[in-house]
Amino acid sequence: MATDPEFLNHALDLFSDLGRIRTGRMFGGTSLYVDDAMFAVIFGDALYMKADKPLAAEYAGAGSQPFQYDTKSGIRTIPGLTSLPDSAMDDPDEALFWARKSLIPAQKAAAKRAKSK
């Protein structure tokens, strides 16, 4: 599902205080990066944040859901991506709160990838 340009602009506005955000393509969506750390992905009109297991639990406590998609063998869940809480979609301060939390596992993953190269 292609990313809605207006939704992408909204997400970029929400996270503008993080600094320069680079975008990329990811499985038909748009990934958001700070430096080499992918901290969020947009699929259609949904925004998913990078999360490790403890952070995913925090997101779940705020009402977030992990990214899921249908396959021939059933629904596949990607626990490392979880939706931004609805309350943060229109609150830049809350969105930044979550984005800063998501940057931690995103930066760890980026460092691990860089080390393995």
Short mmCIF file of N, CA, C and O in Angstrom, two decimals:
data_model
loop_
_atom_site.label_atom_id
_atom_site.label_comp_id
_atom_site.label_asym_id
_atom_site.label_seq_id
_atom_site.Cartn_x
_atom_site.Cartn_y
_atom_site.Cartn_z
N MET A 1 0.85 -1.18 0.00
CA MET A 1 0.00 0.00 0.00
C MET A 1 0.89 1.24 0.00
O MET A 1 1.76 1.38 0.85
N ALA A 2 0.70 2.10 -0.95
CA ALA A 2 1.51 3.31 -1.07
C ALA A 2 1.25 4.26 0.09
O ALA A 2 0.16 4.30 0.65
N THR A 3 2.28 5.01 0.42
CA THR A 3 2.17 5.99 1.50
C THR A 3 1.47 7.23 0.98
O THR A 3 1.85 7.78 -0.05
N ASP A 4 0.47 7.68 1.71
CA ASP A 4 -0.22 8.92 1.39
C ASP A 4 0.73 10.09 1.66
O ASP A 4 1.23 10.23 2.78
N PRO A 5 1.01 10.93 0.65
CA PRO A 5 1.96 12.04 0.85
C PRO A 5 1.55 12.98 1.99
O PRO A 5 2.41 13.47 2.72
N GLU A 6 0.26 13.22 2.16
CA GLU A 6 -0.19 14.09 3.26
C GLU A 6 0.09 13.44 4.61
O GLU A 6 0.49 14.11 5.56
N PHE A 7 -0.10 12.12 4.69
CA PHE A 7 0.17 11.42 5.94
C PHE A 7 1.67 11.44 6.24
O PHE A 7 2.08 11.63 7.38
N LEU A 8 2.48 11.25 5.21
CA LEU A 8 3.93 11.32 5.38
C LEU A 8 4.33 12.70 5.90
O LEU A 8 5.13 12.81 6.85
N ASN A 9 3.80 13.75 5.31
CA ASN A 9 4.11 15.11 5.78
C ASN A 9 3.68 15.31 7.23
O ASN A 9 4.39 15.96 8.00
N HIS A 10 2.53 14.76 7.59
CA HIS A 10 2.07 14.85 8.98
C HIS A 10 3.06 14.17 9.92
O HIS A 10 3.43 14.72 10.96
N ALA A 11 3.51 12.97 9.55
CA ALA A 11 4.48 12.24 10.38
C ALA A 11 5.78 13.03 10.49
O ALA A 11 6.35 13.14 11.58
N LEU A 12 6.25 13.57 9.38
CA LEU A 12 7.49 14.35 9.41
C LEU A 12 7.34 15.58 10.30
O LEU A 12 8.28 15.95 11.02
N ASP A 13 6.17 16.20 10.29
CA ASP A 13 5.91 17.33 11.18
C ASP A 13 5.92 16.89 12.64
O ASP A 13 6.48 17.58 13.49
N LEU A 14 5.29 15.74 12.92
CA LEU A 14 5.25 15.24 14.30
C LEU A 14 6.65 15.05 14.86
O LEU A 14 6.90 15.32 16.03
N PHE A 15 7.57 14.56 14.02
CA PHE A 15 8.90 14.21 14.48
C PHE A 15 9.97 15.25 14.14
O PHE A 15 11.16 14.98 14.29
N SER A 16 9.56 16.43 13.70
CA SER A 16 10.52 17.42 13.20
C SER A 16 11.57 17.82 14.24
O SER A 16 12.70 18.14 13.87
N ASP A 17 11.25 17.76 15.51
CA ASP A 17 12.23 18.14 16.53
C ASP A 17 13.33 17.10 16.73
O ASP A 17 14.28 17.34 17.47
N LEU A 18 13.22 15.95 16.07
CA LEU A 18 14.29 14.95 16.15
C LEU A 18 15.49 15.34 15.31
O LEU A 18 16.57 14.80 15.48
N GLY A 19 15.30 16.29 14.41
CA GLY A 19 16.37 16.68 13.50
C GLY A 19 16.04 16.22 12.10
O GLY A 19 14.88 15.97 11.76
N ARG A 20 17.08 16.09 11.29
CA ARG A 20 16.88 15.70 9.89
C ARG A 20 16.40 14.26 9.82
O ARG A 20 17.03 13.35 10.34
N ILE A 21 15.26 14.06 9.17
CA ILE A 21 14.70 12.73 8.99
C ILE A 21 14.80 12.36 7.52
O ILE A 21 14.36 13.12 6.65
N ARG A 22 15.39 11.22 7.29
CA ARG A 22 15.54 10.70 5.93
C ARG A 22 14.47 9.63 5.73
O ARG A 22 14.11 8.92 6.66
N THR A 23 13.95 9.55 4.52
CA THR A 23 12.95 8.52 4.21
C THR A 23 13.54 7.49 3.26
O THR A 23 14.52 7.76 2.56
N GLY A 24 12.95 6.32 3.28
CA GLY A 24 13.34 5.25 2.37
C GLY A 24 12.14 4.37 2.10
O GLY A 24 11.08 4.53 2.71
N ARG A 25 12.29 3.44 1.19
CA ARG A 25 11.21 2.51 0.87
C ARG A 25 11.36 1.25 1.71
O ARG A 25 12.48 0.79 1.95
N MET A 26 10.23 0.70 2.11
CA MET A 26 10.25 -0.55 2.87
C MET A 26 8.96 -1.29 2.64
O MET A 26 7.90 -0.86 3.09
N PHE A 27 9.02 -2.41 1.95
CA PHE A 27 7.87 -3.29 1.73
C PHE A 27 6.61 -2.53 1.32
O PHE A 27 5.54 -2.74 1.85
N GLY A 28 6.74 -1.62 0.38
CA GLY A 28 5.59 -0.87 -0.10
C GLY A 28 5.22 0.31 0.77
O GLY A 28 4.25 1.01 0.50
N GLY A 29 5.97 0.53 1.83
CA GLY A 29 5.72 1.65 2.72
C GLY A 29 6.91 2.60 2.69
O GLY A 29 7.75 2.55 1.80
N THR A 30 6.96 3.47 3.69
CA THR A 30 8.03 4.45 3.80
C THR A 30 8.67 4.34 5.18
O THR A 30 7.98 4.41 6.20
N SER A 31 9.98 4.14 5.21
CA SER A 31 10.70 4.08 6.47
C SER A 31 11.25 5.47 6.81
O SER A 31 11.57 6.25 5.92
N LEU A 32 11.31 5.75 8.11
CA LEU A 32 11.82 7.03 8.60
C LEU A 32 13.10 6.78 9.39
O LEU A 32 13.13 5.92 10.28
N TYR A 33 14.14 7.53 9.05
CA TYR A 33 15.45 7.36 9.67
C TYR A 33 15.94 8.65 10.29
O TYR A 33 15.74 9.73 9.74
N VAL A 34 16.66 8.52 11.40
CA VAL A 34 17.52 9.56 11.92
C VAL A 34 18.92 8.96 11.82
O VAL A 34 19.18 7.89 12.40
N ASP A 35 19.78 9.60 11.05
CA ASP A 35 21.07 9.02 10.70
C ASP A 35 20.81 7.67 10.04
O ASP A 35 20.04 7.59 9.12
N ASP A 36 21.41 6.60 10.54
CA ASP A 36 21.21 5.28 9.95
C ASP A 36 20.19 4.45 10.72
O ASP A 36 20.04 3.25 10.47
N ALA A 37 19.51 5.05 11.68
CA ALA A 37 18.59 4.32 12.55
C ALA A 37 17.14 4.49 12.07
O ALA A 37 16.59 5.59 12.10
N MET A 38 16.54 3.36 11.63
CA MET A 38 15.14 3.39 11.21
C MET A 38 14.26 3.28 12.46
O MET A 38 14.23 2.25 13.12
N PHE A 39 13.57 4.36 12.79
CA PHE A 39 12.78 4.39 14.01
C PHE A 39 11.28 4.26 13.77
O PHE A 39 10.52 4.04 14.71
N ALA A 40 10.84 4.36 12.51
CA ALA A 40 9.41 4.28 12.22
C ALA A 40 9.20 3.88 10.77
O ALA A 40 10.08 4.06 9.93
N VAL A 41 8.01 3.33 10.51
CA VAL A 41 7.61 2.94 9.15
C VAL A 41 6.16 3.33 8.96
O VAL A 41 5.33 3.18 9.87
N ILE A 42 5.85 3.82 7.78
CA ILE A 42 4.47 4.14 7.43
C ILE A 42 4.00 3.13 6.40
O ILE A 42 4.66 2.92 5.38
N PHE A 43 2.87 2.49 6.69
CA PHE A 43 2.20 1.62 5.75
C PHE A 43 0.80 2.19 5.55
O PHE A 43 0.01 2.19 6.50
N GLY A 44 0.51 2.69 4.36
CA GLY A 44 -0.78 3.31 4.11
C GLY A 44 -0.94 4.54 4.98
O GLY A 44 -0.15 5.47 4.92
N ASP A 45 -1.95 4.51 5.84
CA ASP A 45 -2.18 5.64 6.74
C ASP A 45 -1.95 5.21 8.20
O ASP A 45 -2.60 5.71 9.11
N ALA A 46 -1.02 4.29 8.39
CA ALA A 46 -0.69 3.82 9.74
C ALA A 46 0.81 4.02 9.98
O ALA A 46 1.63 3.79 9.09
N LEU A 47 1.14 4.43 11.18
CA LEU A 47 2.51 4.72 11.57
C LEU A 47 2.95 3.71 12.61
O LEU A 47 2.31 3.57 13.66
N TYR A 48 4.02 2.98 12.31
CA TYR A 48 4.54 1.96 13.21
C TYR A 48 5.93 2.36 13.68
O TYR A 48 6.75 2.81 12.88
N MET A 49 6.18 2.15 14.97
CA MET A 49 7.42 2.55 15.59
C MET A 49 8.29 1.34 15.89
O MET A 49 7.78 0.28 16.23
N LYS A 50 9.60 1.51 15.80
CA LYS A 50 10.55 0.45 16.14
C LYS A 50 10.46 0.19 17.64
O LYS A 50 10.36 1.13 18.45
N ALA A 51 10.48 -1.09 18.02
CA ALA A 51 10.40 -1.43 19.44
C ALA A 51 11.11 -2.75 19.71
O ALA A 51 11.00 -3.68 18.93
N ASP A 52 11.85 -2.78 20.82
CA ASP A 52 12.35 -4.05 21.31
C ASP A 52 11.28 -4.61 22.25
O ASP A 52 10.21 -4.00 22.41
N LYS A 53 11.52 -5.76 22.85
CA LYS A 53 10.49 -6.41 23.65
C LYS A 53 9.98 -5.53 24.81
O LYS A 53 8.76 -5.37 24.97
N PRO A 54 10.87 -4.94 25.63
CA PRO A 54 10.37 -4.10 26.73
C PRO A 54 9.58 -2.88 26.23
O PRO A 54 8.55 -2.52 26.79
N LEU A 55 10.07 -2.25 25.16
CA LEU A 55 9.37 -1.08 24.64
C LEU A 55 8.04 -1.46 24.01
O LEU A 55 7.05 -0.73 24.15
N ALA A 56 7.99 -2.62 23.36
CA ALA A 56 6.72 -3.09 22.79
C ALA A 56 5.67 -3.23 23.89
O ALA A 56 4.49 -2.92 23.67
N ALA A 57 6.08 -3.67 25.07
CA ALA A 57 5.16 -3.79 26.19
C ALA A 57 4.66 -2.42 26.63
O ALA A 57 3.48 -2.25 26.97
N GLU A 58 5.55 -1.42 26.63
CA GLU A 58 5.13 -0.05 26.97
C GLU A 58 4.12 0.46 25.94
O GLU A 58 3.12 1.08 26.30
N TYR A 59 4.42 0.23 24.68
CA TYR A 59 3.49 0.64 23.62
C TYR A 59 2.14 -0.05 23.81
O TYR A 59 1.09 0.59 23.69
N ALA A 60 2.16 -1.35 24.09
CA ALA A 60 0.90 -2.08 24.28
C ALA A 60 0.10 -1.48 25.44
O ALA A 60 -1.12 -1.37 25.35
N GLY A 61 0.79 -1.08 26.49
CA GLY A 61 0.12 -0.44 27.62
C GLY A 61 -0.54 0.87 27.25
O GLY A 61 -1.48 1.31 27.92
N ALA A 62 -0.05 1.50 26.18
CA ALA A 62 -0.63 2.76 25.70
C ALA A 62 -1.67 2.52 24.62
O ALA A 62 -2.16 3.46 24.00
N GLY A 63 -1.99 1.23 24.36
CA GLY A 63 -3.03 0.92 23.39
C GLY A 63 -2.53 0.61 21.99
O GLY A 63 -3.33 0.45 21.07
N SER A 64 -1.23 0.51 21.81
CA SER A 64 -0.67 0.23 20.49
C SER A 64 -0.79 -1.25 20.14
O SER A 64 -0.89 -2.10 21.02
N GLN A 65 -0.73 -1.52 18.85
CA GLN A 65 -0.82 -2.89 18.34
C GLN A 65 0.41 -3.19 17.49
O GLN A 65 0.90 -2.31 16.77
N PRO A 66 0.92 -4.43 17.53
CA PRO A 66 2.04 -4.76 16.66
C PRO A 66 1.59 -4.79 15.20
O PRO A 66 0.42 -5.01 14.90
N PHE A 67 2.56 -4.58 14.32
CA PHE A 67 2.28 -4.65 12.89
C PHE A 67 1.93 -6.08 12.53
O PHE A 67 2.61 -7.02 12.93
N GLN A 68 0.86 -6.25 11.75
CA GLN A 68 0.43 -7.57 11.30
C GLN A 68 0.03 -7.50 9.83
O GLN A 68 -0.43 -6.46 9.36
N TYR A 69 0.21 -8.63 9.16
CA TYR A 69 -0.27 -8.73 7.78
C TYR A 69 -0.66 -10.17 7.49
O TYR A 69 -0.22 -11.10 8.16
N ASP A 70 -1.51 -10.31 6.48
CA ASP A 70 -2.00 -11.64 6.10
C ASP A 70 -1.02 -12.33 5.16
O ASP A 70 -0.45 -11.70 4.27
N THR A 71 -0.88 -13.64 5.36
CA THR A 71 -0.12 -14.49 4.45
C THR A 71 -1.00 -15.67 4.09
O THR A 71 -2.08 -15.85 4.67
N LYS A 72 -0.55 -16.49 3.16
CA LYS A 72 -1.31 -17.68 2.78
C LYS A 72 -1.51 -18.62 3.96
O LYS A 72 -2.50 -19.33 4.05
N SER A 73 -0.55 -18.61 4.89
CA SER A 73 -0.64 -19.52 6.03
C SER A 73 -1.20 -18.86 7.29
O SER A 73 -1.19 -19.47 8.36
N GLY A 74 -1.68 -17.65 7.17
CA GLY A 74 -2.29 -16.97 8.32
C GLY A 74 -1.68 -15.60 8.57
O GLY A 74 -0.88 -15.11 7.79
N ILE A 75 -2.06 -15.03 9.67
CA ILE A 75 -1.59 -13.69 10.02
C ILE A 75 -0.17 -13.77 10.57
O ILE A 75 0.14 -14.61 11.40
N ARG A 76 0.68 -12.89 10.09
CA ARG A 76 2.05 -12.79 10.59
C ARG A 76 2.17 -11.51 11.40
O ARG A 76 1.74 -10.44 10.96
N THR A 77 2.75 -11.61 12.57
CA THR A 77 2.94 -10.46 13.45
C THR A 77 4.42 -10.11 13.51
O THR A 77 5.27 -10.99 13.67
N ILE A 78 4.72 -8.84 13.39
CA ILE A 78 6.09 -8.34 13.50
C ILE A 78 6.17 -7.54 14.81
O ILE A 78 5.77 -6.38 14.87
N PRO A 79 6.64 -8.17 15.89
CA PRO A 79 6.63 -7.50 17.19
C PRO A 79 7.60 -6.33 17.29
O PRO A 79 7.45 -5.49 18.18
N GLY A 80 8.56 -6.23 16.38
CA GLY A 80 9.51 -5.13 16.41
C GLY A 80 8.98 -3.83 15.83
O GLY A 80 9.67 -2.82 15.85
N LEU A 81 7.75 -3.85 15.33
CA LEU A 81 7.07 -2.64 14.85
C LEU A 81 5.71 -2.57 15.51
O LEU A 81 4.93 -3.51 15.40
N THR A 82 5.44 -1.48 16.17
CA THR A 82 4.16 -1.32 16.86
C THR A 82 3.58 0.05 16.56
O THR A 82 4.31 1.01 16.34
N SER A 83 2.29 0.13 16.52
CA SER A 83 1.63 1.38 16.13
C SER A 83 1.91 2.50 17.13
O SER A 83 2.05 2.25 18.33
N LEU A 84 2.02 3.70 16.62
CA LEU A 84 2.10 4.87 17.49
C LEU A 84 0.75 5.01 18.17
O LEU A 84 -0.29 4.88 17.51
N PRO A 85 0.72 5.23 19.49
CA PRO A 85 -0.58 5.38 20.16
C PRO A 85 -1.43 6.46 19.48
O PRO A 85 -0.91 7.49 19.04
N ASP A 86 -2.71 6.19 19.38
CA ASP A 86 -3.63 7.14 18.73
C ASP A 86 -3.51 8.54 19.31
O ASP A 86 -3.57 9.52 18.58
N SER A 87 -3.35 8.62 20.63
CA SER A 87 -3.28 9.93 21.28
C SER A 87 -2.07 10.74 20.83
O SER A 87 -2.07 11.98 20.92
N ALA A 88 -1.03 10.07 20.32
CA ALA A 88 0.18 10.77 19.88
C ALA A 88 0.08 11.26 18.44
O ALA A 88 0.91 12.06 18.00
N MET A 89 -0.91 10.78 17.71
CA MET A 89 -1.01 11.15 16.29
C MET A 89 -1.27 12.63 16.07
O MET A 89 -0.92 13.17 15.02
N ASP A 90 -1.87 13.29 17.04
CA ASP A 90 -2.13 14.72 16.93
C ASP A 90 -1.45 15.52 18.03
O ASP A 90 -1.82 16.67 18.26
N ASP A 91 -0.49 14.92 18.70
CA ASP A 91 0.21 15.58 19.80
C ASP A 91 1.72 15.45 19.58
O ASP A 91 2.31 14.43 19.92
N PRO A 92 2.35 16.48 18.99
CA PRO A 92 3.78 16.40 18.70
C PRO A 92 4.64 16.09 19.93
O PRO A 92 5.63 15.38 19.82
N ASP A 93 4.26 16.59 21.10
CA ASP A 93 5.05 16.30 22.31
C ASP A 93 4.99 14.82 22.65
O ASP A 93 6.02 14.21 22.96
N GLU A 94 3.82 14.23 22.58
CA GLU A 94 3.69 12.81 22.87
C GLU A 94 4.35 11.98 21.77
O GLU A 94 5.02 10.97 22.05
N ALA A 95 4.21 12.40 20.52
CA ALA A 95 4.85 11.68 19.42
C ALA A 95 6.37 11.68 19.60
O ALA A 95 7.03 10.66 19.40
N LEU A 96 6.93 12.81 20.00
CA LEU A 96 8.37 12.89 20.24
C LEU A 96 8.79 12.01 21.41
O LEU A 96 9.86 11.40 21.38
N PHE A 97 7.96 11.96 22.45
CA PHE A 97 8.23 11.09 23.59
C PHE A 97 8.44 9.66 23.11
O PHE A 97 9.42 8.99 23.46
N TRP A 98 7.51 9.17 22.28
CA TRP A 98 7.60 7.80 21.78
C TRP A 98 8.73 7.64 20.77
O TRP A 98 9.44 6.62 20.76
N ALA A 99 8.92 8.62 19.91
CA ALA A 99 9.99 8.53 18.91
C ALA A 99 11.36 8.45 19.57
O ALA A 99 12.22 7.67 19.13
N ARG A 100 11.56 9.22 20.61
CA ARG A 100 12.85 9.16 21.31
C ARG A 100 13.06 7.79 21.94
O ARG A 100 14.17 7.27 21.95
N LYS A 101 11.99 7.19 22.44
CA LYS A 101 12.10 5.83 22.98
C LYS A 101 12.42 4.83 21.86
O LYS A 101 13.23 3.93 22.04
N SER A 102 11.79 5.00 20.71
CA SER A 102 12.02 4.09 19.59
C SER A 102 13.40 4.26 18.97
O SER A 102 13.93 3.32 18.36
N LEU A 103 13.98 5.43 19.13
CA LEU A 103 15.33 5.63 18.60
C LEU A 103 16.36 4.75 19.30
O LEU A 103 17.35 4.35 18.68
N ILE A 104 16.13 4.40 20.55
CA ILE A 104 17.10 3.58 21.28
C ILE A 104 17.27 2.20 20.64
O ILE A 104 18.39 1.84 20.25
N PRO A 105 16.19 1.41 20.47
CA PRO A 105 16.40 0.12 19.80
C PRO A 105 16.78 0.30 18.32
O PRO A 105 17.50 -0.53 17.76
N ALA A 106 16.34 1.38 17.70
CA ALA A 106 16.69 1.63 16.30
C ALA A 106 18.19 1.87 16.17
O ALA A 106 18.84 1.34 15.25
N GLN A 107 18.76 2.64 17.08
CA GLN A 107 20.20 2.91 17.05
C GLN A 107 21.01 1.66 17.38
O GLN A 107 22.06 1.42 16.78
N LYS A 108 20.50 0.84 18.30
CA LYS A 108 21.18 -0.42 18.62
C LYS A 108 21.21 -1.33 17.40
O LYS A 108 22.23 -1.96 17.10
N ALA A 109 20.08 -1.42 16.70
CA ALA A 109 20.01 -2.26 15.50
C ALA A 109 20.93 -1.73 14.41
O ALA A 109 21.61 -2.51 13.73
N ALA A 110 20.99 -0.42 14.25
CA ALA A 110 21.87 0.18 13.23
C ALA A 110 23.33 -0.08 13.57
O ALA A 110 24.13 -0.40 12.68
N ALA A 111 23.69 0.02 14.84
CA ALA A 111 25.07 -0.25 15.25
C ALA A 111 25.43 -1.71 15.03
O ALA A 111 26.54 -2.02 14.58
N LYS A 112 24.50 -2.59 15.31
CA LYS A 112 24.73 -4.03 15.10
C LYS A 112 24.94 -4.33 13.62
O LYS A 112 25.83 -5.09 13.25
N ARG A 113 24.11 -3.71 12.76
CA ARG A 113 24.27 -3.89 11.30
C ARG A 113 25.62 -3.36 10.84
O ARG A 113 26.31 -4.00 10.05
N ALA A 114 26.01 -2.19 11.34
CA ALA A 114 27.29 -1.59 10.93
C ALA A 114 28.46 -2.45 11.38
O ALA A 114 29.45 -2.60 10.64
N LYS A 115 28.36 -3.01 12.56
CA LYS A 115 29.44 -3.85 13.10
C LYS A 115 29.61 -5.13 12.29
O LYS A 115 30.72 -5.63 12.11
N SER A 116 28.50 -5.68 11.79
CA SER A 116 28.57 -6.94 11.04
C SER A 116 29.08 -6.75 9.62
O SER A 116 29.39 -7.74 8.96
N LYS A 117 29.16 -5.53 9.15
CA LYS A 117 29.64 -5.27 7.77
C LYS A 117 31.14 -5.27 7.68
O LYS A 117 31.93 -5.07 8.42
#
